[in-house]
PDB file of C-alpha atoms and ligand atoms in Angstrom:
ATOM      1  CA  MET A   1      10.452 -16.317 -10.477  1.00 89.00           C
ATOM      2  CA  ALA A   2       9.723 -12.801  -9.705  1.00 98.00           C
ATOM      3  CA  THR A   3       9.079 -11.829  -6.158  1.00 98.00           C
ATOM      4  CA  ALA A   4       6.609  -9.102  -4.775  1.00 99.00           C
ATOM      5  CA  ILE A   5       6.775  -7.386  -1.282  1.00 98.00           C
ATOM      6  CA  ILE A   6       3.416  -6.087   0.149  1.00 99.00           C
ATOM      7  CA  THR A   7       3.382  -3.902   3.285  1.00 99.00           C
ATOM      8  CA  GLY A   8       0.621  -4.436   5.578  1.00 98.00           C
ATOM      9  CA  ALA A   9      -0.663  -7.514   3.916  1.00 98.00           C
ATOM     10  CA  SER A  10      -2.232  -9.400   6.907  1.00 98.00           C
ATOM     11  CA  GLN A  11      -5.679  -8.111   6.206  1.00 97.00           C
ATOM     12  CA  GLY A  12      -7.914  -5.831   3.785  1.00 96.00           C
ATOM     13  CA  ILE A  13      -6.695  -4.602   0.540  1.00 97.00           C
ATOM     14  CA  GLY A  14      -2.845  -5.654   1.141  1.00 98.00           C
ATOM     15  CA  ALA A  15      -4.142  -9.317   1.795  1.00 98.00           C
ATOM     16  CA  CYS A  16      -6.038  -9.191  -1.279  1.00 98.00           C
ATOM     17  CA  ILE A  17      -3.219  -7.515  -3.609  1.00 98.00           C
ATOM     18  CA  ALA A  18      -0.957 -10.583  -2.263  1.00 99.00           C
ATOM     19  CA  LYS A  19      -3.157 -12.939  -3.480  1.00 98.00           C
ATOM     20  CA  ARG A  20      -3.760 -11.192  -6.711  1.00 98.00           C
ATOM     21  CA  LEU A  21       0.317 -11.041  -7.364  1.00 98.00           C
ATOM     22  CA  ALA A  22       0.386 -14.692  -6.373  1.00 99.00           C
ATOM     23  CA  LYS A  23      -2.119 -15.514  -8.851  1.00 98.00           C
ATOM     24  CA  ASP A  24      -0.447 -13.758 -11.367  1.00 98.00           C
ATOM     25  CA  GLY A  25       2.546 -15.557 -10.366  1.00 98.00           C
ATOM     26  CA  PHE A  26       4.889 -13.661  -8.368  1.00 98.00           C
ATOM     27  CA  ASP A  27       6.306 -14.991  -5.164  1.00 98.00           C
ATOM     28  CA  ILE A  28       5.115 -12.992  -2.024  1.00 99.00           C
ATOM     29  CA  ALA A  29       6.814 -11.560   0.848  1.00 99.00           C
ATOM     30  CA  VAL A  30       3.855 -10.848   3.282  1.00 99.00           C
ATOM     31  CA  ASN A  31       4.752  -8.255   5.719  1.00 99.00           C
ATOM     32  CA  HIS A  32       2.900  -7.703   8.790  1.00 98.00           C
ATOM     33  CA  PHE A  33       2.894  -5.626  11.821  1.00 98.00           C
ATOM     34  CA  PRO A  34       5.160  -7.597  14.576  1.00 98.00           C
ATOM     35  CA  SER A  35       2.090  -8.813  16.808  1.00 98.00           C
ATOM     36  CA  GLU A  36       0.874 -12.343  17.317  1.00 98.00           C
ATOM     37  CA  SER A  37      -2.739 -11.395  15.816  1.00 98.00           C
ATOM     38  CA  ASP A  38      -1.070  -9.865  12.590  1.00 98.00           C
ATOM     39  CA  GLN A  39       1.485 -13.074  12.413  1.00 98.00           C
ATOM     40  CA  ALA A  40      -1.467 -15.614  12.529  1.00 98.00           C
ATOM     41  CA  LYS A  41      -3.409 -13.492   9.610  1.00 98.00           C
ATOM     42  CA  ALA A  42      -0.339 -13.034   7.549  1.00 98.00           C
ATOM     43  CA  ALA A  43       0.311 -16.830   7.966  1.00 98.00           C
ATOM     44  CA  GLU A  44      -3.165 -17.576   6.636  1.00 98.00           C
ATOM     45  CA  VAL A  45      -2.618 -14.818   3.819  1.00 98.00           C
ATOM     46  CA  ALA A  46       1.046 -17.056   2.951  1.00 98.00           C
ATOM     47  CA  ARG A  47      -0.877 -20.173   2.857  1.00 98.00           C
ATOM     48  CA  GLU A  48      -3.469 -18.952   0.551  1.00 98.00           C
ATOM     49  CA  CYS A  49      -0.771 -17.635  -1.798  1.00 98.00           C
ATOM     50  CA  GLU A  50       1.138 -20.873  -1.755  1.00 98.00           C
ATOM     51  CA  ALA A  51      -2.116 -22.808  -2.608  1.00 98.00           C
ATOM     52  CA  LEU A  52      -1.943 -20.668  -5.915  1.00 98.00           C
ATOM     53  CA  GLY A  53       1.410 -22.342  -6.602  1.00 98.00           C
ATOM     54  CA  VAL A  54       4.096 -19.824  -5.582  1.00 98.00           C
ATOM     55  CA  LYS A  55       6.455 -19.367  -2.690  1.00 98.00           C
ATOM     56  CA  ALA A  56       5.107 -17.119   0.127  1.00 98.00           C
ATOM     57  CA  VAL A  57       6.829 -16.024   3.209  1.00 98.00           C
ATOM     58  CA  CYS A  58       5.987 -13.546   6.136  1.00 98.00           C
ATOM     59  CA  PHE A  59       8.151 -10.996   7.282  1.00 99.00           C
ATOM     60  CA  ALA A  60       7.213  -9.126  10.730  1.00 98.00           C
ATOM     61  CA  ALA A  61       8.373  -5.446  10.661  1.00 98.00           C
ATOM     62  CA  ASP A  62       6.807  -1.985  11.919  1.00 99.00           C
ATOM     63  CA  VAL A  63       7.296  -0.117   8.408  1.00 99.00           C
ATOM     64  CA  SER A  64       7.197   3.269  10.377  1.00 98.00           C
ATOM     65  CA  LYS A  65      10.851   1.978  11.558  1.00 98.00           C
ATOM     66  CA  TYR A  66      13.445   2.601   9.308  1.00 98.00           C
ATOM     67  CA  ASP A  67      16.003  -0.083  10.750  1.00 98.00           C
ATOM     68  CA  GLN A  68      13.090  -2.744  10.710  1.00 98.00           C
ATOM     69  CA  CYS A  69      12.394  -1.899   7.004  1.00 99.00           C
ATOM     70  CA  GLU A  70      16.208  -2.048   6.385  1.00 98.00           C
ATOM     71  CA  ALA A  71      16.605  -5.256   7.734  1.00 98.00           C
ATOM     72  CA  MET A  72      13.207  -6.853   6.266  1.00 99.00           C
ATOM     73  CA  VAL A  73      14.300  -5.812   2.661  1.00 98.00           C
ATOM     74  CA  LYS A  74      17.817  -7.664   3.485  1.00 98.00           C
ATOM     75  CA  ALA A  75      15.755 -10.522   4.755  1.00 98.00           C
ATOM     76  CA  VAL A  76      13.534 -10.694   1.545  1.00 98.00           C
ATOM     77  CA  LYS A  77      16.501 -10.505  -0.722  1.00 98.00           C
ATOM     78  CA  ALA A  78      18.309 -13.220   0.975  1.00 98.00           C
ATOM     79  CA  GLU A  79      15.079 -15.463   0.833  1.00 98.00           C
ATOM     80  CA  PHE A  80      14.064 -14.789  -2.992  1.00 98.00           C
ATOM     81  CA  GLY A  81      17.087 -13.609  -4.365  1.00 98.00           C
ATOM     82  CA  THR A  82      15.212 -10.511  -6.193  1.00 98.00           C
ATOM     83  CA  ILE A  83      12.539  -7.915  -5.351  1.00 98.00           C
ATOM     84  CA  ASP A  84      10.893  -7.131  -8.540  1.00 98.00           C
ATOM     85  CA  VAL A  85       7.863  -5.377  -7.085  1.00 98.00           C
ATOM     86  CA  LEU A  86       7.298  -3.326  -4.052  1.00 99.00           C
ATOM     87  CA  VAL A  87       3.628  -2.357  -2.993  1.00 99.00           C
ATOM     88  CA  ASN A  88       3.601   0.105   0.033  1.00 99.00           C
ATOM     89  CA  ASN A  89       0.162  -0.760   1.399  1.00 98.00           C
ATOM     90  CA  ALA A  90       0.420  -0.453   5.124  1.00 98.00           C
ATOM     91  CA  GLY A  91      -1.756   2.421   6.491  1.00 98.00           C
ATOM     92  CA  ILE A  92      -3.672   3.635   9.650  1.00 97.00           C
ATOM     93  CA  THR A  93      -6.229   6.561  10.571  1.00 96.00           C
ATOM     94  CA  LYS A  94      -6.445   8.358  13.606  1.00 97.00           C
ATOM     95  CA  ASP A  95      -9.292  10.389  12.421  1.00 95.00           C
ATOM     96  CA  GLY A  96     -10.471  13.883  14.230  1.00 97.00           C
ATOM     97  CA  LEU A  97     -10.875  17.314  13.279  1.00 97.00           C
ATOM     98  CA  MET A  98      -8.009  19.424  13.352  1.00 98.00           C
ATOM     99  CA  ALA A  99      -8.904  21.735  16.050  1.00 98.00           C
ATOM    100  CA  ARG A 100      -9.074  18.730  18.551  1.00 97.00           C
ATOM    101  CA  MET A 101      -6.410  16.594  17.069  1.00 98.00           C
ATOM    102  CA  SER A 102      -3.191  15.510  19.124  1.00 98.00           C
ATOM    103  CA  GLU A 103       0.204  16.050  18.066  1.00 98.00           C
ATOM    104  CA  GLU A 104       0.730  12.608  18.958  1.00 98.00           C
ATOM    105  CA  ASN A 105      -2.116  11.202  16.432  1.00 98.00           C
ATOM    106  CA  TYR A 106      -0.866  13.541  13.644  1.00 98.00           C
ATOM    107  CA  ASP A 107       2.610  12.176  13.987  1.00 98.00           C
ATOM    108  CA  ALA A 108       1.748   8.595  14.327  1.00 98.00           C
ATOM    109  CA  VAL A 109      -0.356   8.650  10.976  1.00 98.00           C
ATOM    110  CA  ILE A 110       2.452  10.451   9.317  1.00 99.00           C
ATOM    111  CA  ALA A 111       5.163   7.837  10.430  1.00 98.00           C
ATOM    112  CA  VAL A 112       3.000   4.711   9.295  1.00 98.00           C
ATOM    113  CA  ASN A 113       1.677   6.012   6.239  1.00 98.00           C
ATOM    114  CA  GLN A 114       4.257   8.389   4.853  1.00 98.00           C
ATOM    115  CA  LYS A 115       7.604   7.727   6.354  1.00 98.00           C
ATOM    116  CA  SER A 116       7.300   4.045   5.871  1.00 99.00           C
ATOM    117  CA  VAL A 117       6.970   4.581   2.170  1.00 99.00           C
ATOM    118  CA  PHE A 118      10.487   6.497   2.177  1.00 99.00           C
ATOM    119  CA  ASN A 119      11.772   3.480   4.488  1.00 99.00           C
ATOM    120  CA  MET A 120      10.709   0.905   2.033  1.00 99.00           C
ATOM    121  CA  MET A 121      11.505   2.796  -1.219  1.00 99.00           C
ATOM    122  CA  LYS A 122      15.042   3.608  -0.372  1.00 98.00           C
ATOM    123  CA  ASN A 123      15.952   0.304   0.654  1.00 98.00           C
ATOM    124  CA  VAL A 124      14.158  -1.326  -2.038  1.00 98.00           C
ATOM    125  CA  CYS A 125      15.437   0.885  -4.659  1.00 98.00           C
ATOM    126  CA  SER A 126      19.064   0.022  -4.176  1.00 97.00           C
ATOM    127  CA  VAL A 127      17.946  -3.684  -4.911  1.00 98.00           C
ATOM    128  CA  MET A 128      16.165  -2.643  -7.825  1.00 98.00           C
ATOM    129  CA  MET A 129      18.802  -0.535  -9.548  1.00 98.00           C
ATOM    130  CA  ARG A 130      21.364  -3.296  -9.196  1.00 97.00           C
ATOM    131  CA  GLN A 131      18.571  -5.510 -10.989  1.00 97.00           C
ATOM    132  CA  LYS A 132      18.253  -2.746 -13.855  1.00 96.00           C
ATOM    133  CA  HIS A 133      14.371  -3.266 -13.248  1.00 97.00           C
ATOM    134  CA  GLY A 134      11.324  -2.730 -10.661  1.00 98.00           C
ATOM    135  CA  HIS A 135       7.908  -1.575 -10.253  1.00 98.00           C
ATOM    136  CA  ILE A 136       6.692   0.321  -7.082  1.00 99.00           C
ATOM    137  CA  ILE A 137       2.924   0.823  -6.283  1.00 99.00           C
ATOM    138  CA  ASN A 138       2.231   3.071  -3.626  1.00 99.00           C
ATOM    139  CA  VAL A 139      -1.307   3.144  -1.902  1.00 99.00           C
ATOM    140  CA  SER A 140      -2.321   6.600  -1.549  1.00 98.00           C
ATOM    141  CA  SER A 141      -6.053   7.635  -1.275  1.00 98.00           C
ATOM    142  CA  VAL A 142      -8.690   9.993  -2.634  1.00 97.00           C
ATOM    143  CA  ALA A 143      -8.230  11.950   0.706  1.00 97.00           C
ATOM    144  CA  GLY A 144      -4.680  12.881  -0.534  1.00 98.00           C
ATOM    145  CA  LEU A 145      -6.081  14.086  -3.862  1.00 97.00           C
ATOM    146  CA  TYR A 146      -9.111  16.145  -2.148  1.00 96.00           C
ATOM    147  CA  GLY A 147      -8.715  16.464   1.325  1.00 96.00           C
ATOM    148  CA  ASN A 148     -11.337  14.862   3.733  1.00 93.00           C
ATOM    149  CA  PRO A 149     -12.772  16.809   7.006  1.00 93.00           C
ATOM    150  CA  GLY A 150     -11.354  14.920  10.133  1.00 95.00           C
ATOM    151  CA  GLN A 151      -8.565  13.522   8.294  1.00 96.00           C
ATOM    152  CA  VAL A 152      -5.873  16.403   7.952  1.00 98.00           C
ATOM    153  CA  ASN A 153      -3.207  13.660   9.278  1.00 98.00           C
ATOM    154  CA  TYR A 154      -4.336  10.861   6.922  1.00 98.00           C
ATOM    155  CA  SER A 155      -4.799  13.539   3.864  1.00 98.00           C
ATOM    156  CA  ALA A 156      -1.295  14.967   4.480  1.00 98.00           C
ATOM    157  CA  SER A 157       0.421  11.223   4.536  1.00 99.00           C
ATOM    158  CA  LYS A 158      -1.522  10.419   1.344  1.00 98.00           C
ATOM    159  CA  ALA A 159      -0.875  13.669  -0.647  1.00 98.00           C
ATOM    160  CA  ALA A 160       2.849  13.144   0.426  1.00 99.00           C
ATOM    161  CA  ILE A 161       2.821   9.831  -1.145  1.00 98.00           C
ATOM    162  CA  ILE A 162       1.697  11.396  -4.549  1.00 98.00           C
ATOM    163  CA  GLY A 163       4.787  13.766  -4.478  1.00 98.00           C
ATOM    164  CA  MET A 164       7.229  10.976  -3.449  1.00 99.00           C
ATOM    165  CA  THR A 165       5.827   8.889  -5.984  1.00 99.00           C
ATOM    166  CA  LYS A 166       6.311  11.331  -8.894  1.00 98.00           C
ATOM    167  CA  THR A 167       9.910  12.210  -7.348  1.00 99.00           C
ATOM    168  CA  VAL A 168      10.961   8.769  -7.460  1.00 98.00           C
ATOM    169  CA  ALA A 169       9.596   8.238 -10.853  1.00 98.00           C
ATOM    170  CA  LYS A 170      11.756  10.970 -12.132  1.00 98.00           C
ATOM    171  CA  GLU A 171      15.115   9.733 -10.036  1.00 98.00           C
ATOM    172  CA  PHE A 172      14.821   6.081 -11.254  1.00 98.00           C
ATOM    173  CA  GLY A 173      13.243   5.994 -14.516  1.00 98.00           C
ATOM    174  CA  SER A 174      16.879   5.885 -16.337  1.00 98.00           C
ATOM    175  CA  ARG A 175      17.271   2.578 -14.162  1.00 97.00           C
ATOM    176  CA  ASN A 176      14.038   1.061 -15.467  1.00 98.00           C
ATOM    177  CA  ILE A 177      12.424   1.537 -12.404  1.00 98.00           C
ATOM    178  CA  THR A 178       8.662   2.324 -12.580  1.00 98.00           C
ATOM    179  CA  CYS A 179       6.637   4.058  -9.444  1.00 99.00           C
ATOM    180  CA  ASN A 180       3.119   4.672  -9.624  1.00 99.00           C
ATOM    181  CA  ALA A 181       0.391   5.317  -6.769  1.00 99.00           C
ATOM    182  CA  VAL A 182      -3.296   4.323  -6.571  1.00 99.00           C
ATOM    183  CA  ALA A 183      -5.730   6.379  -4.953  1.00 98.00           C
ATOM    184  CA  PRO A 184      -8.798   3.944  -3.591  1.00 98.00           C
ATOM    185  CA  GLY A 185     -11.922   5.797  -2.541  1.00 96.00           C
ATOM    186  CA  PHE A 186     -14.533   4.201  -0.455  1.00 94.00           C
ATOM    187  CA  ILE A 187     -13.588   0.317  -0.109  1.00 96.00           C
ATOM    188  CA  HIS A 188     -14.696  -2.591   1.976  1.00 92.00           C
ATOM    189  CA  THR A 189     -12.102  -3.540   4.321  1.00 89.00           C
ATOM    190  CA  PRO A 190     -11.897  -3.622   8.334  1.00 82.00           C
ATOM    191  CA  MET A 191     -10.772   0.263   7.898  1.00 82.00           C
ATOM    192  CA  THR A 192     -14.003   1.447   6.912  1.00 85.00           C
ATOM    193  CA  ASP A 193     -16.300  -1.166   8.492  1.00 85.00           C
ATOM    194  CA  VAL A 194     -16.021   0.705  11.614  1.00 85.00           C
ATOM    195  CA  LEU A 195     -17.720   3.876  10.119  1.00 83.00           C
ATOM    196  CA  SER A 196     -21.331   4.854  10.976  1.00 86.00           C
ATOM    197  CA  ASP A 197     -24.098   3.665   8.625  1.00 89.00           C
ATOM    198  CA  GLU A 198     -25.138   7.558   8.397  1.00 89.00           C
ATOM    199  CA  LEU A 199     -21.290   8.662   7.330  1.00 83.00           C
ATOM    200  CA  LYS A 200     -21.224   5.630   4.823  1.00 86.00           C
ATOM    201  CA  ALA A 201     -24.544   6.468   3.395  1.00 88.00           C
ATOM    202  CA  LYS A 202     -23.347  10.236   3.012  1.00 86.00           C
ATOM    203  CA  MET A 203     -19.993   9.069   1.286  1.00 85.00           C
ATOM    204  CA  LEU A 204     -21.950   6.889  -1.251  1.00 91.00           C
ATOM    205  CA  GLU A 205     -24.155   9.887  -2.294  1.00 92.00           C
ATOM    206  CA  GLN A 206     -20.978  11.383  -4.083  1.00 92.00           C
ATOM    207  CA  VAL A 207     -20.109   7.816  -5.933  1.00 96.00           C
ATOM    208  CA  ALA A 208     -21.415   7.685  -9.327  1.00 96.00           C
ATOM    209  CA  LEU A 209     -21.236   3.836  -9.112  1.00 96.00           C
ATOM    210  CA  LYS A 210     -23.268   4.173  -5.909  1.00 94.00           C
ATOM    211  CA  ARG A 211     -21.373   1.323  -4.043  1.00 93.00           C
ATOM    212  CA  TYR A 212     -18.570   0.557  -2.194  1.00 93.00           C
ATOM    213  CA  GLY A 213     -15.430  -0.936  -3.970  1.00 97.00           C
ATOM    214  CA  GLU A 214     -13.997  -4.284  -3.164  1.00 97.00           C
ATOM    215  CA  PRO A 215     -10.627  -4.898  -2.309  1.00 98.00           C
ATOM    216  CA  GLU A 216     -10.123  -7.203  -5.493  1.00 98.00           C
ATOM    217  CA  GLU A 217     -11.069  -4.153  -7.543  1.00 98.00           C
ATOM    218  CA  ILE A 218      -7.954  -2.192  -6.192  1.00 98.00           C
ATOM    219  CA  ALA A 219      -5.571  -5.501  -6.741  1.00 98.00           C
ATOM    220  CA  SER A 220      -6.436  -5.673 -10.150  1.00 98.00           C
ATOM    221  CA  VAL A 221      -5.160  -2.130 -10.723  1.00 99.00           C
ATOM    222  CA  VAL A 222      -2.160  -3.082  -8.610  1.00 99.00           C
ATOM    223  CA  SER A 223      -1.642  -6.272 -10.950  1.00 99.00           C
ATOM    224  CA  PHE A 224      -1.646  -4.283 -14.088  1.00 98.00           C
ATOM    225  CA  LEU A 225       0.906  -1.670 -12.621  1.00 98.00           C
ATOM    226  CA  ALA A 226       3.219  -4.721 -11.604  1.00 98.00           C
ATOM    227  CA  SER A 227       3.027  -6.154 -14.952  1.00 98.00           C
ATOM    228  CA  ASP A 228       4.878  -5.518 -18.283  1.00 94.00           C
ATOM    229  CA  ASP A 229       1.658  -4.272 -19.583  1.00 97.00           C
ATOM    230  CA  ALA A 230       2.224  -1.253 -17.761  1.00 98.00           C
ATOM    231  CA  SER A 231       6.031  -0.702 -18.764  1.00 97.00           C
ATOM    232  CA  TYR A 232       5.449   2.680 -20.277  1.00 98.00           C
ATOM    233  CA  VAL A 233       3.400   3.967 -17.307  1.00 98.00           C
ATOM    234  CA  THR A 234       5.320   5.925 -14.509  1.00 99.00           C
ATOM    235  CA  GLY A 235       4.651   8.770 -11.963  1.00 99.00           C
ATOM    236  CA  GLN A 236       0.969   8.362 -12.422  1.00 98.00           C
ATOM    237  CA  VAL A 237      -1.887   8.278  -9.951  1.00 98.00           C
ATOM    238  CA  ILE A 238      -4.794   6.198 -10.585  1.00 98.00           C
ATOM    239  CA  GLU A 239      -8.013   6.752  -8.883  1.00 98.00           C
ATOM    240  CA  ILE A 240      -9.869   3.839  -8.058  1.00 98.00           C
ATOM    241  CA  SER A 241     -13.039   5.544  -6.650  1.00 97.00           C
ATOM    242  CA  GLY A 242     -16.231   4.309  -8.600  1.00 97.00           C
ATOM    243  CA  GLY A 243     -16.495   7.946 -10.014  1.00 97.00           C
ATOM    244  CA  LEU A 244     -16.089  10.147  -6.948  1.00 93.00           C
ATOM    245  CA  SER A 245     -14.387  13.032  -8.233  1.00 78.00           C
ATOM    246  CA  MET A 246     -16.531  13.971 -11.116  1.00 74.00           C
TER     247      MET A 246
HETATM  248  P1  LIG B   1      -6.663  -2.306   7.134  1.00 82.11           P
HETATM  249  O1  LIG B   1      -7.499  -3.022   6.672  1.00 82.11           O
HETATM  250  O2  LIG B   1      -6.570  -1.480   8.512  1.00 82.11           O
HETATM  251  O3  LIG B   1      -5.130  -2.764   6.478  1.00 82.11           O
HETATM  252  C1  LIG B   1      -3.918  -2.113   6.960  1.00 82.11           C
HETATM  253  C2  LIG B   1      -2.905  -3.209   7.414  1.00 82.11           C
HETATM  254  O4  LIG B   1      -1.847  -2.397   7.320  1.00 82.11           O
HETATM  255  C3  LIG B   1      -3.111  -3.839   8.346  1.00 82.11           C
HETATM  256  O5  LIG B   1      -2.894  -5.249   8.090  1.00 82.11           O
HETATM  257  C4  LIG B   1      -2.166  -3.223   9.417  1.00 82.11           C
HETATM  258  O6  LIG B   1      -1.686  -4.105  10.644  1.00 82.11           O
HETATM  259  C5  LIG B   1      -1.227  -2.859   8.591  1.00 82.11           C
HETATM  260  N1  LIG B   1      -0.259  -1.728   9.545  1.00 82.11           N
HETATM  261  C6  LIG B   1      -0.555  -0.846   9.964  1.00 82.11           C
HETATM  262  N2  LIG B   1       0.637  -0.234  10.791  1.00 82.11           N
HETATM  263  C7  LIG B   1       1.762  -0.953   9.876  1.00 82.11           C
HETATM  264  C8  LIG B   1       2.970  -0.998  10.396  1.00 82.11           C
HETATM  265  N3  LIG B   1       3.318   0.057  11.139  1.00 82.11           N
HETATM  266  N4  LIG B   1       3.796  -1.865   9.901  1.00 82.11           N
HETATM  267  C9  LIG B   1       3.251  -2.979   9.212  1.00 82.11           C
HETATM  268  N5  LIG B   1       1.974  -3.072   9.083  1.00 82.11           N
HETATM  269  C10 LIG B   1       1.098  -2.318   9.579  1.00 82.11           C
HETATM  270  O7  LIG B   1      -6.600  -1.052   5.993  1.00 82.11           O
HETATM  271  P2  LIG B   1      -7.240  -1.324   4.496  1.00 82.11           P
HETATM  272  O8  LIG B   1      -8.412  -0.525   4.198  1.00 82.11           O
HETATM  273  O9  LIG B   1      -6.751  -2.731   3.794  1.00 82.11           O
HETATM  274  O10 LIG B   1      -6.087  -0.164   3.912  1.00 82.11           O
HETATM  275  C11 LIG B   1      -5.124  -0.769   3.065  1.00 82.11           C
HETATM  276  C12 LIG B   1      -4.283   0.685   2.519  1.00 82.11           C
HETATM  277  O11 LIG B   1      -5.314   1.370   1.471  1.00 82.11           O
HETATM  278  C13 LIG B   1      -4.096   1.897   3.633  1.00 82.11           C
HETATM  279  O12 LIG B   1      -2.894   2.462   3.063  1.00 82.11           O
HETATM  280  C14 LIG B   1      -5.224   2.674   3.385  1.00 82.11           C
HETATM  281  O13 LIG B   1      -4.734   3.976   3.751  1.00 82.11           O
HETATM  282  C15 LIG B   1      -5.495   2.594   1.808  1.00 82.11           C
HETATM  283  N6  LIG B   1      -6.727   3.268   1.587  1.00 82.11           N
HETATM  284  C16 LIG B   1      -7.901   2.312   2.089  1.00 82.11           C
HETATM  285  C17 LIG B   1      -9.244   2.511   1.679  1.00 82.11           C
HETATM  286  C18 LIG B   1     -10.307   2.077   2.394  1.00 82.11           C
HETATM  287  O14 LIG B   1     -11.589   2.860   1.804  1.00 82.11           O
HETATM  288  N7  LIG B   1     -10.338   0.841   3.044  1.00 82.11           N
HETATM  289  C19 LIG B   1      -9.233   4.002   1.024  1.00 82.11           C
HETATM  290  C20 LIG B   1      -8.255   4.564   0.337  1.00 82.11           C
HETATM  291  C21 LIG B   1      -6.948   4.032   0.919  1.00 82.11           C
HETATM  292  P3  LIG B   1      -2.730  -3.918  11.957  1.00 82.11           P
HETATM  293  O15 LIG B   1      -4.066  -4.299  11.701  1.00 82.11           O
HETATM  294  O16 LIG B   1      -2.091  -4.444  13.039  1.00 82.11           O
HETATM  295  O17 LIG B   1      -2.990  -2.216  12.125  1.00 82.11           O
END
């Protein structure tokens, strides 16, 4: 059985990706931030994955910390034997106009959204190299493609992920490892639920499909990139934004 590890999978898009990959037949490693509430939510996600007939195990790790990622990847390999798919989904926002943004809020977002991707890819790639196959999917954002006022930290982290994706695709292509990114637009999740109605309406003006995306609509593209149907796709960024950029 093939195994997929999804970071930040206790809720939102990550939880949805975990369940979609379980439906596709992957055993699932559900990463969650090491807190009691995340653990409880992740356990529910794992239960829902197992109800689809696969094995699912929760792994607590703060993915911004290299040593925790290293230990988690070792634990996942020991539990499942292989790591076939890595989805770097964990992310946070700490928004504010740059003039007022603290250095602390800049560094925190870079650590969770960007450094985590290095932490996970470095450790998982050494497993995938030995297996001579693997698919990595990194969750970027339209903010990384086009910028977004109030998100200089977030945009920087998500743009960096695109450069990292293309670099890893080139470095590991000869080892039969693909690395792609998805760039979601405005998606219904706890991350966007907190935005004001005024801001939500303003954002939708720019979306051709005139609605928010659903987490399932991100998970279906990740499912494709994790499958053999995408075996000749690497180093690409797939925008999933309802036509935001036209
Ligand atoms: P979400 O509901 O806030 O989920 C993010 C998940 O990541 C949470 O479970 C969170 O745990 C976890 N996480 C945060 N820091 C972590 C850490 N250090 N270690 C491990 N896990 C951690 O957000 P979402 O909307 O589903 O976003 C998922 C991804 O999609 C993110 O990378 C986000 O940037 C990206 N994205 C979202 C949208 C959108 O419109 N929603 C658009 C573009 C891109 P906690 O709850 O404990 O923080």
